[in-house]
PDB file of C-alpha atoms in Angstrom:
ATOM      1  CA  MET A   1      -0.328 -15.079   4.683  1.00 39.00           C
ATOM      2  CA  ALA A   2      -3.531 -13.897   2.788  1.00 39.00           C
ATOM      3  CA  GLU A   3      -4.970 -16.401   0.397  1.00 41.00           C
ATOM      4  CA  VAL A   4      -3.878 -16.006  -3.322  1.00 44.00           C
ATOM      5  CA  ARG A   5      -7.010 -13.897  -4.770  1.00 45.00           C
ATOM      6  CA  ARG A   6      -8.768 -15.330  -7.612  1.00 52.00           C
ATOM      7  CA  LYS A   7     -12.104 -13.221  -7.765  1.00 66.00           C
ATOM      8  CA  PRO A   8     -12.580  -9.396  -7.656  1.00 74.00           C
ATOM      9  CA  ARG A   9     -11.879  -8.333  -4.171  1.00 91.00           C
ATOM     10  CA  SER A  10     -14.374  -6.493  -2.191  1.00 94.00           C
ATOM     11  CA  TYR A  11     -14.209  -3.707   0.546  1.00 98.00           C
ATOM     12  CA  HIS A  12     -16.289  -3.127   3.394  1.00 98.00           C
ATOM     13  CA  PRO A  13     -17.966   0.542   3.425  1.00 98.00           C
ATOM     14  CA  ASP A  14     -17.371   0.759   7.017  1.00 98.00           C
ATOM     15  CA  ARG A  15     -13.616  -0.131   7.012  1.00 98.00           C
ATOM     16  CA  VAL A  16     -12.654   2.233   4.083  1.00 98.00           C
ATOM     17  CA  ARG A  17     -14.640   5.268   5.925  1.00 98.00           C
ATOM     18  CA  ASP A  18     -12.807   4.600   9.032  1.00 98.00           C
ATOM     19  CA  ALA A  19      -9.313   3.898   7.237  1.00 98.00           C
ATOM     20  CA  LEU A  20      -9.820   7.108   5.036  1.00 98.00           C
ATOM     21  CA  LEU A  21     -10.399   9.336   8.175  1.00 98.00           C
ATOM     22  CA  ALA A  22      -7.717   7.846   9.943  1.00 98.00           C
ATOM     23  CA  GLN A  23      -5.166   8.550   7.412  1.00 98.00           C
ATOM     24  CA  VAL A  24      -6.700  12.132   6.519  1.00 98.00           C
ATOM     25  CA  GLU A  25      -5.793  12.837  10.291  1.00 98.00           C
ATOM     26  CA  PHE A  26      -2.310  11.492  10.217  1.00 98.00           C
ATOM     27  CA  VAL A  27      -1.725  13.677   7.052  1.00 98.00           C
ATOM     28  CA  ARG A  28      -3.575  16.388   8.431  1.00 98.00           C
ATOM     29  CA  LEU A  29      -1.276  16.618  11.597  1.00 98.00           C
ATOM     30  CA  ALA A  30       1.809  15.677   9.953  1.00 98.00           C
ATOM     31  CA  ALA A  31       1.041  19.023   7.459  1.00 98.00           C
ATOM     32  CA  HIS A  32       0.896  21.237  10.458  1.00 97.00           C
ATOM     33  CA  ALA A  33       4.043  20.091  12.048  1.00 97.00           C
ATOM     34  CA  LEU A  34       6.042  20.923   9.157  1.00 97.00           C
ATOM     35  CA  THR A  35       8.649  23.888   9.214  1.00 95.00           C
ATOM     36  CA  ARG A  36       9.020  26.535   6.535  1.00 94.00           C
ATOM     37  CA  PRO A  37      12.379  25.174   5.327  1.00 95.00           C
ATOM     38  CA  GLN A  38      10.883  21.538   5.374  1.00 96.00           C
ATOM     39  CA  LEU A  39       8.053  22.838   2.940  1.00 96.00           C
ATOM     40  CA  SER A  40      10.699  23.932   0.188  1.00 95.00           C
ATOM     41  CA  LYS A  41      12.320  20.588   0.311  1.00 96.00           C
ATOM     42  CA  PRO A  42      12.275  18.330  -3.008  1.00 97.00           C
ATOM     43  CA  SER A  43       8.911  16.084  -2.440  1.00 96.00           C
ATOM     44  CA  GLY A  44      10.804  13.221  -4.497  1.00 95.00           C
ATOM     45  CA  LEU A  45       8.267  13.945  -7.370  1.00 94.00           C
ATOM     46  CA  PRO A  46       9.482  15.280 -10.609  1.00 93.00           C
ATOM     47  CA  GLY A  47       9.042  19.436 -10.067  1.00 92.00           C
ATOM     48  CA  TRP A  48       6.878  19.334  -6.933  1.00 95.00           C
ATOM     49  CA  ASP A  49       8.270  20.760  -3.591  1.00 96.00           C
ATOM     50  CA  VAL A  50       6.693  19.430  -0.065  1.00 97.00           C
ATOM     51  CA  HIS A  51       4.236  22.656  -0.216  1.00 96.00           C
ATOM     52  CA  THR A  52       3.410  21.504  -3.694  1.00 96.00           C
ATOM     53  CA  LEU A  53       2.875  18.101  -2.558  1.00 97.00           C
ATOM     54  CA  LEU A  54       0.573  19.331   0.288  1.00 97.00           C
ATOM     55  CA  ALA A  55      -1.440  21.180  -2.257  1.00 96.00           C
ATOM     56  CA  HIS A  56      -1.768  17.891  -4.287  1.00 96.00           C
ATOM     57  CA  ILE A  57      -3.129  15.900  -0.997  1.00 97.00           C
ATOM     58  CA  ALA A  58      -5.456  18.838  -0.278  1.00 97.00           C
ATOM     59  CA  GLY A  59      -7.090  18.057  -3.889  1.00 96.00           C
ATOM     60  CA  GLN A  60      -7.038  14.462  -3.574  1.00 97.00           C
ATOM     61  CA  ILE A  61      -9.083  14.585  -0.216  1.00 98.00           C
ATOM     62  CA  ASP A  62     -11.599  17.294  -1.432  1.00 97.00           C
ATOM     63  CA  ALA A  63     -11.894  15.026  -4.831  1.00 97.00           C
ATOM     64  CA  LEU A  64     -14.957  12.946  -3.345  1.00 98.00           C
ATOM     65  CA  PRO A  65     -16.843  15.828  -2.069  1.00 98.00           C
ATOM     66  CA  ARG A  66     -16.262  17.565  -5.620  1.00 97.00           C
ATOM     67  CA  LEU A  67     -17.624  14.415  -7.414  1.00 97.00           C
ATOM     68  CA  LEU A  68     -20.710  13.961  -5.031  1.00 97.00           C
ATOM     69  CA  ALA A  69     -21.739  17.512  -5.913  1.00 96.00           C
ATOM     70  CA  GLU A  70     -21.750  16.719  -9.357  1.00 96.00           C
ATOM     71  CA  PRO A  71     -24.823  15.493 -11.181  1.00 94.00           C
ATOM     72  CA  VAL A  72     -25.554  11.796 -11.090  1.00 91.00           C
ATOM     73  CA  PRO A  73     -24.329   9.753 -13.965  1.00 92.00           C
ATOM     74  CA  ALA A  74     -27.039   8.527 -16.410  1.00 90.00           C
ATOM     75  CA  ALA A  75     -25.010   5.108 -16.284  1.00 88.00           C
ATOM     76  CA  THR A  76     -27.071   2.304 -14.673  1.00 88.00           C
ATOM     77  CA  ARG A  77     -23.782   0.309 -13.876  1.00 91.00           C
ATOM     78  CA  PRO A  78     -20.058   1.207 -13.266  1.00 93.00           C
ATOM     79  CA  GLY A  79     -17.855   1.674 -16.116  1.00 91.00           C
ATOM     80  CA  ALA A  80     -14.609   1.948 -14.280  1.00 93.00           C
ATOM     81  CA  ASP A  81     -13.304  -0.198 -11.381  1.00 95.00           C
ATOM     82  CA  LEU A  82     -10.367  -0.005  -9.360  1.00 96.00           C
ATOM     83  CA  ASN A  83      -8.313  -1.954 -11.549  1.00 95.00           C
ATOM     84  CA  ARG A  84      -9.007   0.581 -14.429  1.00 94.00           C
ATOM     85  CA  TRP A  85      -8.233   3.155 -12.258  1.00 95.00           C
ATOM     86  CA  VAL A  86      -4.858   2.250 -11.294  1.00 96.00           C
ATOM     87  CA  LEU A  87      -3.677   1.147 -14.633  1.00 94.00           C
ATOM     88  CA  SER A  88      -5.115   4.276 -16.212  1.00 92.00           C
ATOM     89  CA  HIS A  89      -4.001   6.550 -13.670  1.00 83.00           C
ATOM     90  CA  ALA A  90      -1.318   8.222 -15.691  1.00 67.00           C
ATOM     91  CA  ASP A  91      -3.586   8.893 -18.657  1.00 64.00           C
ATOM     92  CA  ALA A  92      -5.616  11.353 -16.224  1.00 61.00           C
ATOM     93  CA  ALA A  93      -2.731  12.529 -14.490  1.00 54.00           C
ATOM     94  CA  GLY A  94      -2.643  15.888 -16.306  1.00 54.00           C
ATOM     95  CA  GLU A  95      -5.571  17.725 -15.142  1.00 59.00           C
ATOM     96  CA  PRO A  96      -5.066  17.201 -11.478  1.00 60.00           C
ATOM     97  CA  ALA A  97      -1.412  17.769 -11.359  1.00 60.00           C
ATOM     98  CA  ALA A  98      -2.127  21.497 -13.290  1.00 62.00           C
ATOM     99  CA  ARG A  99      -4.802  22.250 -10.457  1.00 66.00           C
ATOM    100  CA  THR A 100      -2.059  21.445  -7.854  1.00 64.00           C
ATOM    101  CA  ARG A 101       0.690  23.471  -9.609  1.00 60.00           C
ATOM    102  CA  GLN A 102      -2.054  26.223  -9.648  1.00 68.00           C
ATOM    103  CA  ASP A 103      -2.922  26.113  -6.206  1.00 67.00           C
ATOM    104  CA  ALA A 104       0.402  25.862  -4.951  1.00 64.00           C
ATOM    105  CA  ALA A 105       1.220  28.909  -6.631  1.00 63.00           C
ATOM    106  CA  ALA A 106      -1.503  31.037  -5.011  1.00 58.00           C
ATOM    107  CA  GLY A 107       0.583  30.406  -1.908  1.00 63.00           C
ATOM    108  CA  ALA A 108      -1.912  29.728   0.556  1.00 79.00           C
ATOM    109  CA  ASP A 109      -1.583  27.980   3.868  1.00 93.00           C
ATOM    110  CA  GLN A 110      -1.805  24.216   2.215  1.00 95.00           C
ATOM    111  CA  ALA A 111      -2.038  22.773   5.888  1.00 97.00           C
ATOM    112  CA  ALA A 112      -5.088  25.131   6.493  1.00 97.00           C
ATOM    113  CA  ALA A 113      -6.403  23.780   2.951  1.00 96.00           C
ATOM    114  CA  ILE A 114      -6.126  20.208   4.289  1.00 98.00           C
ATOM    115  CA  ASP A 115      -8.016  21.139   7.149  1.00 98.00           C
ATOM    116  CA  LEU A 116     -11.079  22.548   4.918  1.00 97.00           C
ATOM    117  CA  ALA A 117     -10.914  19.607   2.567  1.00 98.00           C
ATOM    118  CA  ALA A 118     -11.054  17.224   5.714  1.00 98.00           C
ATOM    119  CA  GLU A 119     -13.918  19.138   7.095  1.00 98.00           C
ATOM    120  CA  GLU A 120     -15.909  18.968   3.888  1.00 98.00           C
ATOM    121  CA  LEU A 121     -14.906  15.183   3.199  1.00 98.00           C
ATOM    122  CA  GLU A 122     -16.002  14.010   6.880  1.00 98.00           C
ATOM    123  CA  SER A 123     -19.157  15.676   6.399  1.00 97.00           C
ATOM    124  CA  VAL A 124     -20.355  13.584   3.396  1.00 98.00           C
ATOM    125  CA  LEU A 125     -18.449  10.386   3.923  1.00 97.00           C
ATOM    126  CA  GLU A 126     -21.352   8.065   4.854  1.00 97.00           C
ATOM    127  CA  THR A 127     -22.784   9.229   1.413  1.00 97.00           C
ATOM    128  CA  GLY A 128     -19.255   8.679  -0.431  1.00 98.00           C
ATOM    129  CA  VAL A 129     -18.926   5.074   0.589  1.00 98.00           C
ATOM    130  CA  ARG A 130     -22.361   3.797  -0.734  1.00 97.00           C
ATOM    131  CA  GLU A 131     -22.103   0.902  -3.164  1.00 96.00           C
ATOM    132  CA  ASP A 132     -25.326   1.670  -5.053  1.00 95.00           C
ATOM    133  CA  LEU A 133     -24.244   5.028  -5.818  1.00 97.00           C
ATOM    134  CA  LEU A 134     -22.246   5.982  -9.073  1.00 97.00           C
ATOM    135  CA  LEU A 135     -19.931   9.054  -9.437  1.00 97.00           C
ATOM    136  CA  PRO A 136     -18.471  10.385 -12.659  1.00 95.00           C
ATOM    137  CA  GLY A 137     -15.154   9.724 -14.036  1.00 88.00           C
ATOM    138  CA  ARG A 138     -12.798  10.276 -16.637  1.00 84.00           C
ATOM    139  CA  PHE A 139     -13.155   6.439 -17.556  1.00 83.00           C
ATOM    140  CA  GLY A 140     -16.693   5.969 -17.068  1.00 90.00           C
ATOM    141  CA  ALA A 141     -19.051   5.860 -13.757  1.00 96.00           C
ATOM    142  CA  MET A 142     -17.471   4.312 -10.719  1.00 96.00           C
ATOM    143  CA  ARG A 143     -19.212   3.327  -7.586  1.00 97.00           C
ATOM    144  CA  ALA A 144     -18.363   5.592  -4.557  1.00 98.00           C
ATOM    145  CA  LEU A 145     -17.402   3.248  -2.394  1.00 98.00           C
ATOM    146  CA  ASP A 146     -14.480   2.173  -4.951  1.00 98.00           C
ATOM    147  CA  PHE A 147     -13.695   5.936  -5.432  1.00 98.00           C
ATOM    148  CA  ALA A 148     -13.505   6.284  -1.636  1.00 98.00           C
ATOM    149  CA  VAL A 149     -10.916   3.582  -1.842  1.00 98.00           C
ATOM    150  CA  THR A 150      -8.966   5.540  -4.490  1.00 98.00           C
ATOM    151  CA  ARG A 151      -8.670   8.298  -2.025  1.00 98.00           C
ATOM    152  CA  VAL A 152      -7.055   5.731   0.936  1.00 98.00           C
ATOM    153  CA  VAL A 153      -4.572   4.733  -1.591  1.00 98.00           C
ATOM    154  CA  GLU A 154      -3.658   8.363  -2.678  1.00 98.00           C
ATOM    155  CA  LEU A 155      -3.268   9.031   0.963  1.00 98.00           C
ATOM    156  CA  VAL A 156      -1.400   6.385   1.976  1.00 98.00           C
ATOM    157  CA  VAL A 157       1.055   6.737  -1.169  1.00 98.00           C
ATOM    158  CA  HIS A 158       1.510  10.570  -0.592  1.00 98.00           C
ATOM    159  CA  SER A 159       2.043  10.186   3.247  1.00 98.00           C
ATOM    160  CA  ASP A 160       4.971   7.778   2.487  1.00 98.00           C
ATOM    161  CA  ASP A 161       6.397  10.782  -0.092  1.00 98.00           C
ATOM    162  CA  LEU A 162       5.852  13.082   2.974  1.00 98.00           C
ATOM    163  CA  THR A 163       7.964  10.664   4.996  1.00 98.00           C
ATOM    164  CA  ARG A 164      10.770  10.516   2.522  1.00 97.00           C
ATOM    165  CA  ALA A 165      10.647  13.868   1.890  1.00 98.00           C
ATOM    166  CA  THR A 166      11.002  15.508   5.170  1.00 97.00           C
ATOM    167  CA  GLY A 167      12.579  12.686   7.502  1.00 95.00           C
ATOM    168  CA  LYS A 168       9.478  12.958   9.788  1.00 94.00           C
ATOM    169  CA  PRO A 169       7.523   9.591   9.637  1.00 96.00           C
ATOM    170  CA  VAL A 170       3.756   9.797   8.822  1.00 98.00           C
ATOM    171  CA  ARG A 171       1.742   7.365  10.586  1.00 98.00           C
ATOM    172  CA  LEU A 172      -0.149   4.984   8.059  1.00 98.00           C
ATOM    173  CA  ASP A 173      -3.396   3.243   9.398  1.00 98.00           C
ATOM    174  CA  ARG A 174      -3.161  -0.504   8.903  1.00 98.00           C
ATOM    175  CA  VAL A 175      -6.275  -1.084   7.087  1.00 98.00           C
ATOM    176  CA  ALA A 176      -5.314   1.943   4.777  1.00 98.00           C
ATOM    177  CA  LEU A 177      -1.995   0.305   4.507  1.00 98.00           C
ATOM    178  CA  ALA A 178      -3.402  -2.848   3.758  1.00 98.00           C
ATOM    179  CA  THR A 179      -6.197  -1.580   1.435  1.00 98.00           C
ATOM    180  CA  THR A 180      -3.458   0.186  -0.787  1.00 98.00           C
ATOM    181  CA  VAL A 181      -1.001  -2.871  -0.912  1.00 98.00           C
ATOM    182  CA  ARG A 182      -4.098  -4.992  -2.028  1.00 98.00           C
ATOM    183  CA  VAL A 183      -5.300  -2.522  -4.522  1.00 98.00           C
ATOM    184  CA  LEU A 184      -1.804  -2.248  -6.020  1.00 98.00           C
ATOM    185  CA  ALA A 185      -1.309  -5.844  -5.974  1.00 98.00           C
ATOM    186  CA  ASP A 186      -4.668  -6.985  -7.771  1.00 97.00           C
ATOM    187  CA  ALA A 187      -3.707  -4.637 -10.610  1.00 97.00           C
ATOM    188  CA  LEU A 188      -0.097  -6.016 -11.118  1.00 97.00           C
ATOM    189  CA  ALA A 189      -2.377  -9.111 -11.706  1.00 96.00           C
ATOM    190  CA  ALA A 190      -4.635  -7.721 -13.723  1.00 95.00           C
ATOM    191  CA  LYS A 191      -1.583  -6.055 -16.065  1.00 95.00           C
ATOM    192  CA  ALA A 192       0.137  -9.371 -16.100  1.00 94.00           C
ATOM    193  CA  PRO A 193      -2.237 -11.862 -15.994  1.00 94.00           C
ATOM    194  CA  GLY A 194      -1.140 -15.672 -15.414  1.00 91.00           C
ATOM    195  CA  SER A 195      -0.359 -18.097 -12.458  1.00 88.00           C
ATOM    196  CA  SER A 196       3.529 -18.556 -13.040  1.00 89.00           C
ATOM    197  CA  THR A 197       4.907 -16.463 -10.256  1.00 92.00           C
ATOM    198  CA  GLU A 198       3.539 -15.569  -6.818  1.00 94.00           C
ATOM    199  CA  LEU A 199       3.973 -11.984  -5.320  1.00 96.00           C
ATOM    200  CA  ARG A 200       3.784 -12.010  -1.713  1.00 97.00           C
ATOM    201  CA  ILE A 201       3.295  -8.974   0.587  1.00 98.00           C
ATOM    202  CA  PRO A 202       2.890 -10.466   4.173  1.00 97.00           C
ATOM    203  CA  PRO A 203       0.901 -10.269   6.133  1.00 98.00           C
ATOM    204  CA  PHE A 204      -1.888  -8.340   3.775  1.00 98.00           C
ATOM    205  CA  ALA A 205      -1.649 -10.029   0.167  1.00 97.00           C
ATOM    206  CA  ALA A 206      -0.626 -12.745  -2.121  1.00 95.00           C
ATOM    207  CA  VAL A 207      -1.603 -12.738  -5.965  1.00 95.00           C
ATOM    208  CA  GLN A 208      -0.475 -14.893  -9.119  1.00 93.00           C
ATOM    209  CA  CYS A 209       0.642 -13.175 -12.026  1.00 92.00           C
ATOM    210  CA  LEU A 210       2.493 -13.503 -15.449  1.00 91.00           C
ATOM    211  CA  ALA A 211       1.932 -15.884 -18.152  1.00 87.00           C
ATOM    212  CA  GLY A 212       3.438 -19.390 -18.200  1.00 76.00           C
ATOM    213  CA  THR A 213       3.388 -22.999 -16.407  1.00 68.00           C
ATOM    214  CA  ARG A 214       0.479 -22.783 -13.981  1.00 62.00           C
ATOM    215  CA  HIS A 215       1.030 -23.504 -10.284  1.00 55.00           C
ATOM    216  CA  THR A 216      -1.307 -25.619  -8.584  1.00 58.00           C
ATOM    217  CA  ARG A 217      -0.036 -26.997  -5.292  1.00 60.00           C
ATOM    218  CA  GLY A 218       3.085 -26.692  -2.821  1.00 60.00           C
ATOM    219  CA  THR A 219       5.582 -23.912  -3.176  1.00 66.00           C
ATOM    220  CA  PRO A 220       5.288 -22.016  -6.455  1.00 72.00           C
ATOM    221  CA  PRO A 221       8.577 -22.268  -8.431  1.00 80.00           C
ATOM    222  CA  ASN A 222       8.601 -18.493  -8.810  1.00 91.00           C
ATOM    223  CA  VAL A 223       8.000 -16.250  -5.716  1.00 94.00           C
ATOM    224  CA  VAL A 224       8.537 -12.615  -5.168  1.00 96.00           C
ATOM    225  CA  GLU A 225       7.991 -11.396  -1.592  1.00 97.00           C
ATOM    226  CA  THR A 226       8.574  -7.662  -0.306  1.00 98.00           C
ATOM    227  CA  ASP A 227       7.017  -5.680   2.859  1.00 98.00           C
ATOM    228  CA  PRO A 228       4.169  -3.334   2.364  1.00 98.00           C
ATOM    229  CA  VAL A 229       5.902  -0.317   2.173  1.00 98.00           C
ATOM    230  CA  THR A 230       8.551  -1.504  -0.387  1.00 98.00           C
ATOM    231  CA  TRP A 231       5.750  -3.055  -2.348  1.00 98.00           C
ATOM    232  CA  ILE A 232       3.904   0.438  -2.321  1.00 98.00           C
ATOM    233  CA  ARG A 233       7.161   2.140  -3.536  1.00 98.00           C
ATOM    234  CA  LEU A 234       7.904  -0.519  -6.202  1.00 98.00           C
ATOM    235  CA  ALA A 235       4.177  -0.277  -7.663  1.00 98.00           C
ATOM    236  CA  THR A 236       3.941   3.605  -7.796  1.00 98.00           C
ATOM    237  CA  GLY A 237       7.798   3.773  -9.387  1.00 97.00           C
ATOM    238  CA  ARG A 238       9.253   5.434  -6.022  1.00 97.00           C
ATOM    239  CA  THR A 239      11.794   2.917  -6.156  1.00 97.00           C
ATOM    240  CA  ASP A 240      13.008   0.252  -8.452  1.00 95.00           C
ATOM    241  CA  TRP A 241      13.708  -3.581  -8.748  1.00 96.00           C
ATOM    242  CA  ARG A 242      17.501  -3.354  -8.515  1.00 95.00           C
ATOM    243  CA  MET A 243      17.450  -1.088  -5.223  1.00 95.00           C
ATOM    244  CA  ALA A 244      15.143  -3.024  -3.358  1.00 96.00           C
ATOM    245  CA  THR A 245      16.811  -6.279  -3.973  1.00 95.00           C
ATOM    246  CA  ALA A 246      20.213  -4.325  -3.215  1.00 96.00           C
ATOM    247  CA  THR A 247      18.578  -3.492   0.115  1.00 96.00           C
ATOM    248  CA  GLY A 248      17.287  -7.005   0.698  1.00 96.00           C
ATOM    249  CA  ARG A 249      13.937  -5.638   1.030  1.00 97.00           C
ATOM    250  CA  LEU A 250      12.817  -7.376  -2.135  1.00 97.00           C
ATOM    251  CA  ARG A 251      13.520 -11.185  -2.512  1.00 95.00           C
ATOM    252  CA  ALA A 252      12.907 -13.031  -5.713  1.00 93.00           C
ATOM    253  CA  SER A 253      13.502 -16.768  -6.528  1.00 92.00           C
ATOM    254  CA  GLY A 254      12.958 -18.935  -9.801  1.00 89.00           C
ATOM    255  CA  GLU A 255      13.478 -18.324 -13.470  1.00 85.00           C
ATOM    256  CA  ARG A 256      10.564 -16.105 -14.316  1.00 81.00           C
ATOM    257  CA  ALA A 257      10.315 -14.030 -10.811  1.00 82.00           C
ATOM    258  CA  GLY A 258      12.528 -11.589 -12.226  1.00 83.00           C
ATOM    259  CA  ASP A 259      10.298 -10.909 -15.056  1.00 87.00           C
ATOM    260  CA  LEU A 260       7.883  -9.212 -12.658  1.00 91.00           C
ATOM    261  CA  ALA A 261      10.280  -5.950 -12.894  1.00 93.00           C
ATOM    262  CA  GLY A 262       9.305  -5.410 -16.566  1.00 93.00           C
ATOM    263  CA  THR A 263       5.320  -5.036 -15.133  1.00 94.00           C
ATOM    264  CA  LEU A 264       6.169  -2.121 -12.645  1.00 96.00           C
ATOM    265  CA  PRO A 265       5.252   0.494 -11.671  1.00 97.00           C
ATOM    266  CA  VAL A 266       1.793  -0.364 -12.164  1.00 97.00           C
ATOM    267  CA  LEU A 267       0.470   3.300 -10.769  1.00 95.00           C
ATOM    268  CA  ARG A 268       2.290   6.679 -12.152  1.00 84.00           C
TER     269      ARG A 268
END
C-alpha cells in the first residue's frame, strides 16, 4: 500500500516523458486498429462518437507542442498546479470541445492526425518535461512538467473511454496509470480536505480526506477502497458510486465513508 500523502506530490521528468510516450503509442496503435463501424459507435461521452473522441485525443496530444510554441509567460512562478487543473477542468472545457467537434466534422483520418500529433510531441518532449519552464494557461502559468502530467491523465482517461466504447482493450502503461490515479486522488484530497476518511487505491495511492474526527494511528474508522480503473471512472464521472458498489469494485466501511460519494466526480 502506498503511504498516505501529506505533501504535494512530485513527478520525475524522465518517468513522465516515458509514460506519456508509451501511452501515446498504445492509443496510436488502437486508433489504427479500429474499423469504420467502430468509429461511428457512441463514445460514452455526450454527443461524441468514437471518431470525435479520436479527434479530441489528437488535440490533447498536440496541446503540449502548441503551448511550447507560444510566447513564454511573463510570470516568474506558476499560478496553476495539478490540483487546480483537475478541479477547474470543467470551466475550461468549452474551447477544446468546440475545437474537437470542428476537427471531427472536417472528416479527416483521425488515426493519421494522432500519428502527426505524436510525431510533433516526441520532437519537443525533452523541453516539455522541464521543471523550470512555464507555459501559458487559462488559470495562470503552469510548469511544463505539470502540463505534461495532465497529458498523461487525459490519455489514460480517454484510452479507457476507447476500451469501453469499442470493446477492444487499449493498453495502459503502468506508470501512466499510477500517475493518473495519484493526480485524481490528490485532487480529491484538495477538494474535500480532512482526515476522517481514507481513500485507498492499491497499489498506487492512499489519501485522507473529508473534514471530521482526525485519524492518527491504526485502521481508520472510515475507509473507501477500489481498484485503479474504477477509481479513474468514479473520479471522472464515467461510473457512479452506486454502480461501483453494486459490482463489488468499490468497498466502503464506516459512517463517513459514504459521504465521499458527494465529492465525486473531481474531473469532468
